Amino acid sequence: MSSVHVVTDSTADIPSHLVAELDITVLPCIIAFGNEVYCDGVDLSNAEFYDKLADSPVLPTTAHPPLGVFLETYERLCRGGDAVFSIHISGQLSGTMRTATMAASALPDLPIRVMDSGQLSMGLGWQAIIAARAAQRGLSLDEICEQAAEITGRARAAAALRSLWHVQRGGRIGKAAALLGTALRMRPLVQVLHGEVLPLENVRTWRKALEHLAGYIIAAGPSAELAVLHAANPESGEVLADLLADYFPRERILMGEAGATITTHLGLGAVGICAVLAS
């Protein structure tokens, strides 16, 4: 019986134990500090990246996985008649989707479906996880695509940032530029909506930022899945999880780290919340 393999990219920030448990293929994005080039999560751990970002005079740049990596991965996973469901970061935030689509088009005889998650970080990660769970239950490629399409509309992601400097510099700021004004003296909150990084609000203190971040997801309604992520700020991640304890079972909140690609654009100290709303 043929299987369906789930492929995503490292912007999904899926914890390694779930990647292994669910047999998800994660294609690493490229991180470059000048002439030093790394594969996100492969030859540069999150901790190593956090330290390097804090100390390096050279600011990093990011790039999506190259076309050849997609082609090799798709061909390898489809051997023996298996299929691939490939879901990636919003096409409005990265060229990853375009490259994945090009690779699938170059292999027309293979059963490959590519989907835009409209999200980033665990907003994407939850969609890949749910698809992989469906694949392990033996659902077909068509059934997984249908289920994932329904989940995409229920995914939510938002973050509290120490500043907007990294977002602005990385070119992912979009309409969040509206927050700039007094942002140097404020704590900005952003959300992913319709595939873009958009502003939520500015608040005056970090504690208020975490409280408003919790309020954002509580106001959205009940969640079926919930993750709290941080970029070298585990203490704030725990505070946010505690603020959500009456909304979602504390023991079921997935705690994780933002990877190098996401942290490059959001900055050290950022804390995020990613959920799949209940149907």
PDB file of C-alpha atoms in Angstrom:
ATOM      1  CA  MET A   1       0.000   0.000   0.000  1.00  0.00           C
ATOM      2  CA  SER A   2       1.389   3.415  -0.946  1.00  0.00           C
ATOM      3  CA  SER A   3       2.088   6.039   1.697  1.00  0.00           C
ATOM      4  CA  VAL A   4       1.833   9.819   1.750  1.00  0.00           C
ATOM      5  CA  HIS A   5       4.930  11.689   2.901  1.00  0.00           C
ATOM      6  CA  VAL A   6       4.571  15.167   4.389  1.00  0.00           C
ATOM      7  CA  VAL A   7       7.196  17.747   3.448  1.00  0.00           C
ATOM      8  CA  THR A   8       7.591  21.223   4.887  1.00  0.00           C
ATOM      9  CA  ASP A   9      10.372  23.790   5.389  1.00  0.00           C
ATOM     10  CA  SER A  10      12.285  24.866   8.469  1.00  0.00           C
ATOM     11  CA  THR A  11      10.224  28.018   8.952  1.00  0.00           C
ATOM     12  CA  ALA A  12       7.601  25.651  10.427  1.00  0.00           C
ATOM     13  CA  ASP A  13       9.566  25.488  13.712  1.00  0.00           C
ATOM     14  CA  ILE A  14       8.266  21.978  14.475  1.00  0.00           C
ATOM     15  CA  PRO A  15      10.034  20.501  17.537  1.00  0.00           C
ATOM     16  CA  SER A  16      12.461  17.757  16.550  1.00  0.00           C
ATOM     17  CA  HIS A  17      10.693  15.054  18.550  1.00  0.00           C
ATOM     18  CA  LEU A  18       7.504  15.588  16.536  1.00  0.00           C
ATOM     19  CA  VAL A  19       9.413  15.655  13.260  1.00  0.00           C
ATOM     20  CA  ALA A  20      10.844  12.232  14.114  1.00  0.00           C
ATOM     21  CA  GLU A  21       7.643  10.808  15.579  1.00  0.00           C
ATOM     22  CA  LEU A  22       5.536  11.817  12.559  1.00  0.00           C
ATOM     23  CA  ASP A  23       8.228  11.210   9.926  1.00  0.00           C
ATOM     24  CA  ILE A  24       7.952  14.756   8.541  1.00  0.00           C
ATOM     25  CA  THR A  25      10.566  15.796   5.988  1.00  0.00           C
ATOM     26  CA  VAL A  26      11.812  19.298   6.810  1.00  0.00           C
ATOM     27  CA  LEU A  27      13.769  21.105   4.114  1.00  0.00           C
ATOM     28  CA  PRO A  28      16.226  23.551   5.699  1.00  0.00           C
ATOM     29  CA  CYS A  29      16.281  27.204   4.731  1.00  0.00           C
ATOM     30  CA  ILE A  30      19.651  28.857   4.207  1.00  0.00           C
ATOM     31  CA  ILE A  31      21.135  31.222   6.802  1.00  0.00           C
ATOM     32  CA  ALA A  32      24.137  33.352   5.837  1.00  0.00           C
ATOM     33  CA  PHE A  33      26.335  35.495   8.056  1.00  0.00           C
ATOM     34  CA  GLY A  34      28.359  37.137   5.316  1.00  0.00           C
ATOM     35  CA  ASN A  35      30.349  34.319   3.701  1.00  0.00           C
ATOM     36  CA  GLU A  36      29.394  31.814   6.400  1.00  0.00           C
ATOM     37  CA  VAL A  37      26.477  29.764   5.114  1.00  0.00           C
ATOM     38  CA  TYR A  38      24.420  27.326   7.191  1.00  0.00           C
ATOM     39  CA  CYS A  39      21.412  25.069   6.799  1.00  0.00           C
ATOM     40  CA  ASP A  40      18.749  26.044   9.337  1.00  0.00           C
ATOM     41  CA  GLY A  41      18.553  23.420  12.076  1.00  0.00           C
ATOM     42  CA  VAL A  42      21.059  21.105  10.389  1.00  0.00           C
ATOM     43  CA  ASP A  43      24.535  22.539  10.927  1.00  0.00           C
ATOM     44  CA  LEU A  44      23.419  25.468  13.080  1.00  0.00           C
ATOM     45  CA  SER A  45      21.287  24.744  16.147  1.00  0.00           C
ATOM     46  CA  ASN A  46      18.853  27.269  17.542  1.00  0.00           C
ATOM     47  CA  ALA A  47      21.098  27.926  20.543  1.00  0.00           C
ATOM     48  CA  GLU A  48      24.146  28.416  18.321  1.00  0.00           C
ATOM     49  CA  PHE A  49      22.198  30.782  16.105  1.00  0.00           C
ATOM     50  CA  TYR A  50      20.908  32.833  19.034  1.00  0.00           C
ATOM     51  CA  ASP A  51      24.466  33.279  20.323  1.00  0.00           C
ATOM     52  CA  LYS A  52      25.801  34.126  16.888  1.00  0.00           C
ATOM     53  CA  LEU A  53      23.028  36.643  16.186  1.00  0.00           C
ATOM     54  CA  ALA A  54      23.670  38.348  19.527  1.00  0.00           C
ATOM     55  CA  ASP A  55      27.443  38.626  18.985  1.00  0.00           C
ATOM     56  CA  SER A  56      28.015  38.890  15.237  1.00  0.00           C
ATOM     57  CA  PRO A  57      28.722  42.302  13.658  1.00  0.00           C
ATOM     58  CA  VAL A  58      27.378  40.808  10.423  1.00  0.00           C
ATOM     59  CA  LEU A  59      23.602  40.510  10.321  1.00  0.00           C
ATOM     60  CA  PRO A  60      22.262  37.306   8.763  1.00  0.00           C
ATOM     61  CA  THR A  61      20.263  36.902   5.596  1.00  0.00           C
ATOM     62  CA  THR A  62      17.950  34.026   4.721  1.00  0.00           C
ATOM     63  CA  ALA A  63      17.029  32.119   1.587  1.00  0.00           C
ATOM     64  CA  HIS A  64      14.554  29.354   0.844  1.00  0.00           C
ATOM     65  CA  PRO A  65      15.694  25.796   0.062  1.00  0.00           C
ATOM     66  CA  PRO A  66      17.031  25.564  -3.514  1.00  0.00           C
ATOM     67  CA  LEU A  67      15.139  23.940  -6.368  1.00  0.00           C
ATOM     68  CA  GLY A  68      17.522  20.978  -6.496  1.00  0.00           C
ATOM     69  CA  VAL A  69      16.725  20.051  -2.900  1.00  0.00           C
ATOM     70  CA  PHE A  70      13.004  19.970  -3.676  1.00  0.00           C
ATOM     71  CA  LEU A  71      13.540  17.871  -6.793  1.00  0.00           C
ATOM     72  CA  GLU A  72      15.760  15.335  -5.029  1.00  0.00           C
ATOM     73  CA  THR A  73      13.398  15.094  -2.071  1.00  0.00           C
ATOM     74  CA  TYR A  74      10.263  14.634  -4.143  1.00  0.00           C
ATOM     75  CA  GLU A  75      11.874  11.987  -6.358  1.00  0.00           C
ATOM     76  CA  ARG A  76      13.250  10.073  -3.381  1.00  0.00           C
ATOM     77  CA  LEU A  77       9.994  10.082  -1.416  1.00  0.00           C
ATOM     78  CA  CYS A  78       7.891   9.048  -4.411  1.00  0.00           C
ATOM     79  CA  ARG A  79       9.881   5.906  -5.125  1.00  0.00           C
ATOM     80  CA  GLY A  80       7.763   2.797  -4.959  1.00  0.00           C
ATOM     81  CA  GLY A  81       4.566   4.629  -5.790  1.00  0.00           C
ATOM     82  CA  ASP A  82       4.358   6.784  -2.670  1.00  0.00           C
ATOM     83  CA  ALA A  83       2.952  10.326  -2.753  1.00  0.00           C
ATOM     84  CA  VAL A  84       4.024  13.705  -1.344  1.00  0.00           C
ATOM     85  CA  PHE A  85       2.034  16.421   0.375  1.00  0.00           C
ATOM     86  CA  SER A  86       4.250  19.513   0.543  1.00  0.00           C
ATOM     87  CA  ILE A  87       3.082  22.481   2.645  1.00  0.00           C
ATOM     88  CA  HIS A  88       5.084  25.664   3.126  1.00  0.00           C
ATOM     89  CA  ILE A  89       5.382  29.192   4.469  1.00  0.00           C
ATOM     90  CA  SER A  90       3.072  31.827   2.964  1.00  0.00           C
ATOM     91  CA  GLY A  91       3.971  32.637  -0.615  1.00  0.00           C
ATOM     92  CA  GLN A  92       3.676  36.328   0.256  1.00  0.00           C
ATOM     93  CA  LEU A  93       6.533  36.015   2.737  1.00  0.00           C
ATOM     94  CA  SER A  94       8.973  33.764   0.902  1.00  0.00           C
ATOM     95  CA  GLY A  95       9.857  32.259  -2.475  1.00  0.00           C
ATOM     96  CA  THR A  96       9.608  28.764  -0.992  1.00  0.00           C
ATOM     97  CA  MET A  97       6.147  28.093  -2.413  1.00  0.00           C
ATOM     98  CA  ARG A  98       7.192  29.196  -5.880  1.00  0.00           C
ATOM     99  CA  THR A  99      10.204  26.877  -5.805  1.00  0.00           C
ATOM    100  CA  ALA A 100       8.162  23.944  -4.482  1.00  0.00           C
ATOM    101  CA  THR A 101       5.598  24.461  -7.236  1.00  0.00           C
ATOM    102  CA  MET A 102       8.333  24.592  -9.883  1.00  0.00           C
ATOM    103  CA  ALA A 103       9.772  21.321  -8.602  1.00  0.00           C
ATOM    104  CA  ALA A 104       6.375  19.578  -8.625  1.00  0.00           C
ATOM    105  CA  SER A 105       5.692  20.869 -12.157  1.00  0.00           C
ATOM    106  CA  ALA A 106       9.037  19.470 -13.297  1.00  0.00           C
ATOM    107  CA  LEU A 107       7.938  16.010 -12.082  1.00  0.00           C
ATOM    108  CA  PRO A 108       4.466  15.706 -13.650  1.00  0.00           C
ATOM    109  CA  ASP A 109       4.335  11.914 -13.428  1.00  0.00           C
ATOM    110  CA  LEU A 110       4.745  11.876  -9.653  1.00  0.00           C
ATOM    111  CA  PRO A 111       1.849  12.251  -7.168  1.00  0.00           C
ATOM    112  CA  ILE A 112       2.869  15.546  -5.538  1.00  0.00           C
ATOM    113  CA  ARG A 113       0.583  18.209  -4.096  1.00  0.00           C
ATOM    114  CA  VAL A 114       1.950  21.580  -2.983  1.00  0.00           C
ATOM    115  CA  MET A 115      -0.031  23.831  -0.629  1.00  0.00           C
ATOM    116  CA  ASP A 116       0.450  27.379   0.634  1.00  0.00           C
ATOM    117  CA  SER A 117      -0.188  27.395   4.393  1.00  0.00           C
ATOM    118  CA  GLY A 118      -0.755  31.159   4.446  1.00  0.00           C
ATOM    119  CA  GLN A 119       1.255  31.072   7.670  1.00  0.00           C
ATOM    120  CA  LEU A 120       4.692  30.866   9.234  1.00  0.00           C
ATOM    121  CA  SER A 121       6.299  29.221  12.267  1.00  0.00           C
ATOM    122  CA  MET A 122       3.947  26.813  14.047  1.00  0.00           C
ATOM    123  CA  GLY A 123       1.008  28.401  12.213  1.00  0.00           C
ATOM    124  CA  LEU A 124       2.484  26.342   9.375  1.00  0.00           C
ATOM    125  CA  GLY A 125       3.862  23.676  11.680  1.00  0.00           C
ATOM    126  CA  TRP A 126       0.473  22.668  13.055  1.00  0.00           C
ATOM    127  CA  GLN A 127      -0.824  22.182   9.528  1.00  0.00           C
ATOM    128  CA  ALA A 128       2.104  19.907   8.675  1.00  0.00           C
ATOM    129  CA  ILE A 129       1.658  17.987  11.933  1.00  0.00           C
ATOM    130  CA  ILE A 130      -2.062  17.420  11.376  1.00  0.00           C
ATOM    131  CA  ALA A 131      -1.390  16.329   7.782  1.00  0.00           C
ATOM    132  CA  ALA A 132       1.288  13.896   8.992  1.00  0.00           C
ATOM    133  CA  ARG A 133      -1.080  12.449  11.586  1.00  0.00           C
ATOM    134  CA  ALA A 134      -3.625  11.925   8.825  1.00  0.00           C
ATOM    135  CA  ALA A 135      -0.993  10.230   6.679  1.00  0.00           C
ATOM    136  CA  GLN A 136      -0.127   7.872   9.530  1.00  0.00           C
ATOM    137  CA  ARG A 137      -3.815   6.959   9.787  1.00  0.00           C
ATOM    138  CA  GLY A 138      -3.662   5.890   6.148  1.00  0.00           C
ATOM    139  CA  LEU A 139      -5.631   8.743   4.554  1.00  0.00           C
ATOM    140  CA  SER A 140      -5.143   9.222   0.829  1.00  0.00           C
ATOM    141  CA  LEU A 141      -3.374  12.192  -0.761  1.00  0.00           C
ATOM    142  CA  ASP A 142      -6.724  13.681  -1.802  1.00  0.00           C
ATOM    143  CA  GLU A 143      -8.147  13.266   1.695  1.00  0.00           C
ATOM    144  CA  ILE A 144      -5.085  14.883   3.287  1.00  0.00           C
ATOM    145  CA  CYS A 145      -5.296  17.819   0.876  1.00  0.00           C
ATOM    146  CA  GLU A 146      -8.969  18.335   1.707  1.00  0.00           C
ATOM    147  CA  GLN A 147      -8.304  18.182   5.439  1.00  0.00           C
ATOM    148  CA  ALA A 148      -5.338  20.544   5.217  1.00  0.00           C
ATOM    149  CA  ALA A 149      -7.307  23.075   3.177  1.00  0.00           C
ATOM    150  CA  GLU A 150      -9.936  23.176   5.911  1.00  0.00           C
ATOM    151  CA  ILE A 151      -7.323  23.572   8.655  1.00  0.00           C
ATOM    152  CA  THR A 152      -5.557  26.421   6.870  1.00  0.00           C
ATOM    153  CA  GLY A 153      -8.495  28.726   7.497  1.00  0.00           C
ATOM    154  CA  ARG A 154      -8.348  27.998  11.226  1.00  0.00           C
ATOM    155  CA  ALA A 155      -4.614  28.607  11.748  1.00  0.00           C
ATOM    156  CA  ARG A 156      -3.572  31.690  13.709  1.00  0.00           C
ATOM    157  CA  ALA A 157      -0.165  33.150  14.573  1.00  0.00           C
ATOM    158  CA  ALA A 158       0.852  36.304  16.401  1.00  0.00           C
ATOM    159  CA  ALA A 159       3.971  37.548  18.152  1.00  0.00           C
ATOM    160  CA  ALA A 160       5.207  40.145  20.592  1.00  0.00           C
ATOM    161  CA  LEU A 161       8.487  41.684  19.453  1.00  0.00           C
ATOM    162  CA  ARG A 162      11.183  43.527  21.303  1.00  0.00           C
ATOM    163  CA  SER A 163      11.246  45.942  18.336  1.00  0.00           C
ATOM    164  CA  LEU A 164      10.284  46.104  14.655  1.00  0.00           C
ATOM    165  CA  TRP A 165      13.873  46.573  13.523  1.00  0.00           C
ATOM    166  CA  HIS A 166      14.442  42.995  12.310  1.00  0.00           C
ATOM    167  CA  VAL A 167      11.045  42.798  10.601  1.00  0.00           C
ATOM    168  CA  GLN A 168      11.645  46.078   8.788  1.00  0.00           C
ATOM    169  CA  ARG A 169      15.185  45.183   7.759  1.00  0.00           C
ATOM    170  CA  GLY A 170      14.139  41.767   6.455  1.00  0.00           C
ATOM    171  CA  GLY A 171      11.528  43.189   4.115  1.00  0.00           C
ATOM    172  CA  ARG A 172       8.743  41.072   5.649  1.00  0.00           C
ATOM    173  CA  ILE A 173       7.139  44.012   7.412  1.00  0.00           C
ATOM    174  CA  GLY A 174       4.334  44.638   4.916  1.00  0.00           C
ATOM    175  CA  LYS A 175       1.549  46.679   6.455  1.00  0.00           C
ATOM    176  CA  ALA A 176       3.130  46.301   9.887  1.00  0.00           C
ATOM    177  CA  ALA A 177       5.048  49.452   8.965  1.00  0.00           C
ATOM    178  CA  ALA A 178       2.057  51.267  10.474  1.00  0.00           C
ATOM    179  CA  LEU A 179       3.464  50.353  13.882  1.00  0.00           C
ATOM    180  CA  LEU A 180       6.794  52.102  13.394  1.00  0.00           C
ATOM    181  CA  GLY A 181       6.179  55.630  14.704  1.00  0.00           C
ATOM    182  CA  THR A 182       6.846  55.260  18.404  1.00  0.00           C
ATOM    183  CA  ALA A 183       7.938  51.620  18.152  1.00  0.00           C
ATOM    184  CA  LEU A 184      11.349  52.354  19.670  1.00  0.00           C
ATOM    185  CA  ARG A 185       9.593  53.187  22.943  1.00  0.00           C
ATOM    186  CA  MET A 186       6.850  50.598  22.589  1.00  0.00           C
ATOM    187  CA  ARG A 187       6.425  46.831  22.345  1.00  0.00           C
ATOM    188  CA  PRO A 188       4.876  45.944  18.974  1.00  0.00           C
ATOM    189  CA  LEU A 189       2.517  43.036  18.385  1.00  0.00           C
ATOM    190  CA  VAL A 190       2.068  41.568  14.909  1.00  0.00           C
ATOM    191  CA  GLN A 191      -0.098  38.847  13.424  1.00  0.00           C
ATOM    192  CA  VAL A 192      -0.124  36.744  10.280  1.00  0.00           C
ATOM    193  CA  LEU A 193      -3.327  37.394   8.367  1.00  0.00           C
ATOM    194  CA  HIS A 194      -4.098  36.575   4.717  1.00  0.00           C
ATOM    195  CA  GLY A 195      -0.482  35.479   4.365  1.00  0.00           C
ATOM    196  CA  GLU A 196       0.963  38.826   5.445  1.00  0.00           C
ATOM    197  CA  VAL A 197       2.598  40.164   8.588  1.00  0.00           C
ATOM    198  CA  LEU A 198       0.142  42.793   9.807  1.00  0.00           C
ATOM    199  CA  PRO A 199       0.037  45.034  12.876  1.00  0.00           C
ATOM    200  CA  LEU A 200      -1.999  44.310  15.967  1.00  0.00           C
ATOM    201  CA  GLU A 201      -0.987  47.130  18.275  1.00  0.00           C
ATOM    202  CA  ASN A 202       1.773  48.813  20.289  1.00  0.00           C
ATOM    203  CA  VAL A 203       1.836  48.554  24.061  1.00  0.00           C
ATOM    204  CA  ARG A 204       4.087  50.235  26.599  1.00  0.00           C
ATOM    205  CA  THR A 205       5.504  47.324  28.583  1.00  0.00           C
ATOM    206  CA  TRP A 206       6.618  43.786  27.882  1.00  0.00           C
ATOM    207  CA  ARG A 207       4.201  42.373  30.439  1.00  0.00           C
ATOM    208  CA  LYS A 208       1.340  44.147  28.669  1.00  0.00           C
ATOM    209  CA  ALA A 209       2.591  42.762  25.362  1.00  0.00           C
ATOM    210  CA  LEU A 210       2.319  39.203  26.689  1.00  0.00           C
ATOM    211  CA  GLU A 211      -1.087  39.878  28.198  1.00  0.00           C
ATOM    212  CA  HIS A 212      -2.401  41.342  24.945  1.00  0.00           C
ATOM    213  CA  LEU A 213      -0.919  38.421  22.998  1.00  0.00           C
ATOM    214  CA  ALA A 214      -2.822  35.985  25.226  1.00  0.00           C
ATOM    215  CA  GLY A 215      -5.953  38.102  24.821  1.00  0.00           C
ATOM    216  CA  TYR A 216      -5.626  37.975  21.038  1.00  0.00           C
ATOM    217  CA  ILE A 217      -5.921  34.205  20.859  1.00  0.00           C
ATOM    218  CA  ILE A 218      -8.516  33.955  23.652  1.00  0.00           C
ATOM    219  CA  ALA A 219     -10.744  36.383  21.745  1.00  0.00           C
ATOM    220  CA  ALA A 220     -10.437  34.226  18.615  1.00  0.00           C
ATOM    221  CA  GLY A 221     -12.371  31.415  20.301  1.00  0.00           C
ATOM    222  CA  PRO A 222     -11.518  27.878  21.488  1.00  0.00           C
ATOM    223  CA  SER A 223      -8.370  26.257  20.106  1.00  0.00           C
ATOM    224  CA  ALA A 224      -7.818  22.637  19.148  1.00  0.00           C
ATOM    225  CA  GLU A 225      -4.022  23.002  19.124  1.00  0.00           C
ATOM    226  CA  LEU A 226      -1.808  25.625  20.745  1.00  0.00           C
ATOM    227  CA  ALA A 227       1.915  26.351  20.756  1.00  0.00           C
ATOM    228  CA  VAL A 228       4.008  29.004  22.467  1.00  0.00           C
ATOM    229  CA  LEU A 229       7.389  29.762  20.920  1.00  0.00           C
ATOM    230  CA  HIS A 230      10.237  32.061  21.859  1.00  0.00           C
ATOM    231  CA  ALA A 231      13.489  33.338  20.394  1.00  0.00           C
ATOM    232  CA  ALA A 232      16.014  33.009  23.232  1.00  0.00           C
ATOM    233  CA  ASN A 233      13.387  34.089  25.767  1.00  0.00           C
ATOM    234  CA  PRO A 234      12.103  30.966  27.563  1.00  0.00           C
ATOM    235  CA  GLU A 235      11.060  32.883  30.668  1.00  0.00           C
ATOM    236  CA  SER A 236       8.576  35.002  28.698  1.00  0.00           C
ATOM    237  CA  GLY A 237       7.352  31.881  26.939  1.00  0.00           C
ATOM    238  CA  GLU A 238       6.485  30.352  30.312  1.00  0.00           C
ATOM    239  CA  VAL A 239       4.738  33.551  31.418  1.00  0.00           C
ATOM    240  CA  LEU A 240       2.613  33.529  28.269  1.00  0.00           C
ATOM    241  CA  ALA A 241       1.735  29.855  28.740  1.00  0.00           C
ATOM    242  CA  ASP A 242       0.668  30.594  32.316  1.00  0.00           C
ATOM    243  CA  LEU A 243      -1.540  33.452  31.087  1.00  0.00           C
ATOM    244  CA  LEU A 244      -3.287  30.926  28.828  1.00  0.00           C
ATOM    245  CA  ALA A 245      -3.765  28.222  31.469  1.00  0.00           C
ATOM    246  CA  ASP A 246      -7.467  29.004  31.978  1.00  0.00           C
ATOM    247  CA  TYR A 247      -8.032  29.015  28.201  1.00  0.00           C
ATOM    248  CA  PHE A 248      -6.164  25.861  27.179  1.00  0.00           C
ATOM    249  CA  PRO A 249      -4.842  22.950  29.286  1.00  0.00           C
ATOM    250  CA  ARG A 250      -1.351  23.990  30.384  1.00  0.00           C
ATOM    251  CA  GLU A 251       0.040  20.478  29.934  1.00  0.00           C
ATOM    252  CA  ARG A 252      -1.135  20.412  26.308  1.00  0.00           C
ATOM    253  CA  ILE A 253       0.497  23.692  25.295  1.00  0.00           C
ATOM    254  CA  LEU A 254       3.402  22.847  23.007  1.00  0.00           C
ATOM    255  CA  MET A 255       6.451  24.841  24.096  1.00  0.00           C
ATOM    256  CA  GLY A 256       9.115  25.433  21.480  1.00  0.00           C
ATOM    257  CA  GLU A 257      11.799  27.653  20.020  1.00  0.00           C
ATOM    258  CA  ALA A 258      11.653  29.905  16.993  1.00  0.00           C
ATOM    259  CA  GLY A 259      14.210  28.694  14.475  1.00  0.00           C
ATOM    260  CA  ALA A 260      16.963  30.688  12.810  1.00  0.00           C
ATOM    261  CA  THR A 261      14.912  31.760   9.803  1.00  0.00           C
ATOM    262  CA  ILE A 262      11.997  33.132  11.816  1.00  0.00           C
ATOM    263  CA  THR A 263      14.266  34.713  14.444  1.00  0.00           C
ATOM    264  CA  THR A 264      16.260  36.496  11.745  1.00  0.00           C
ATOM    265  CA  HIS A 265      13.121  38.409  10.816  1.00  0.00           C
ATOM    266  CA  LEU A 266      11.448  38.782  14.227  1.00  0.00           C
ATOM    267  CA  GLY A 267      14.526  39.354  16.383  1.00  0.00           C
ATOM    268  CA  LEU A 268      15.868  37.909  19.604  1.00  0.00           C
ATOM    269  CA  GLY A 269      13.489  38.028  22.532  1.00  0.00           C
ATOM    270  CA  ALA A 270      10.335  37.642  20.444  1.00  0.00           C
ATOM    271  CA  VAL A 271       7.561  35.426  21.817  1.00  0.00           C
ATOM    272  CA  GLY A 272       4.807  33.983  19.661  1.00  0.00           C
ATOM    273  CA  ILE A 273       1.589  32.036  19.882  1.00  0.00           C
ATOM    274  CA  CYS A 274       0.373  29.708  17.135  1.00  0.00           C
ATOM    275  CA  ALA A 275      -2.960  27.935  17.216  1.00  0.00           C
ATOM    276  CA  VAL A 276      -5.470  25.954  15.230  1.00  0.00           C
ATOM    277  CA  LEU A 277      -8.940  27.103  16.199  1.00  0.00           C
ATOM    278  CA  ALA A 278     -11.500  24.453  17.029  1.00  0.00           C
ATOM    279  CA  SER A 279     -13.910  23.709  14.191  1.00  0.00           C
TER     280      SER A 279
END
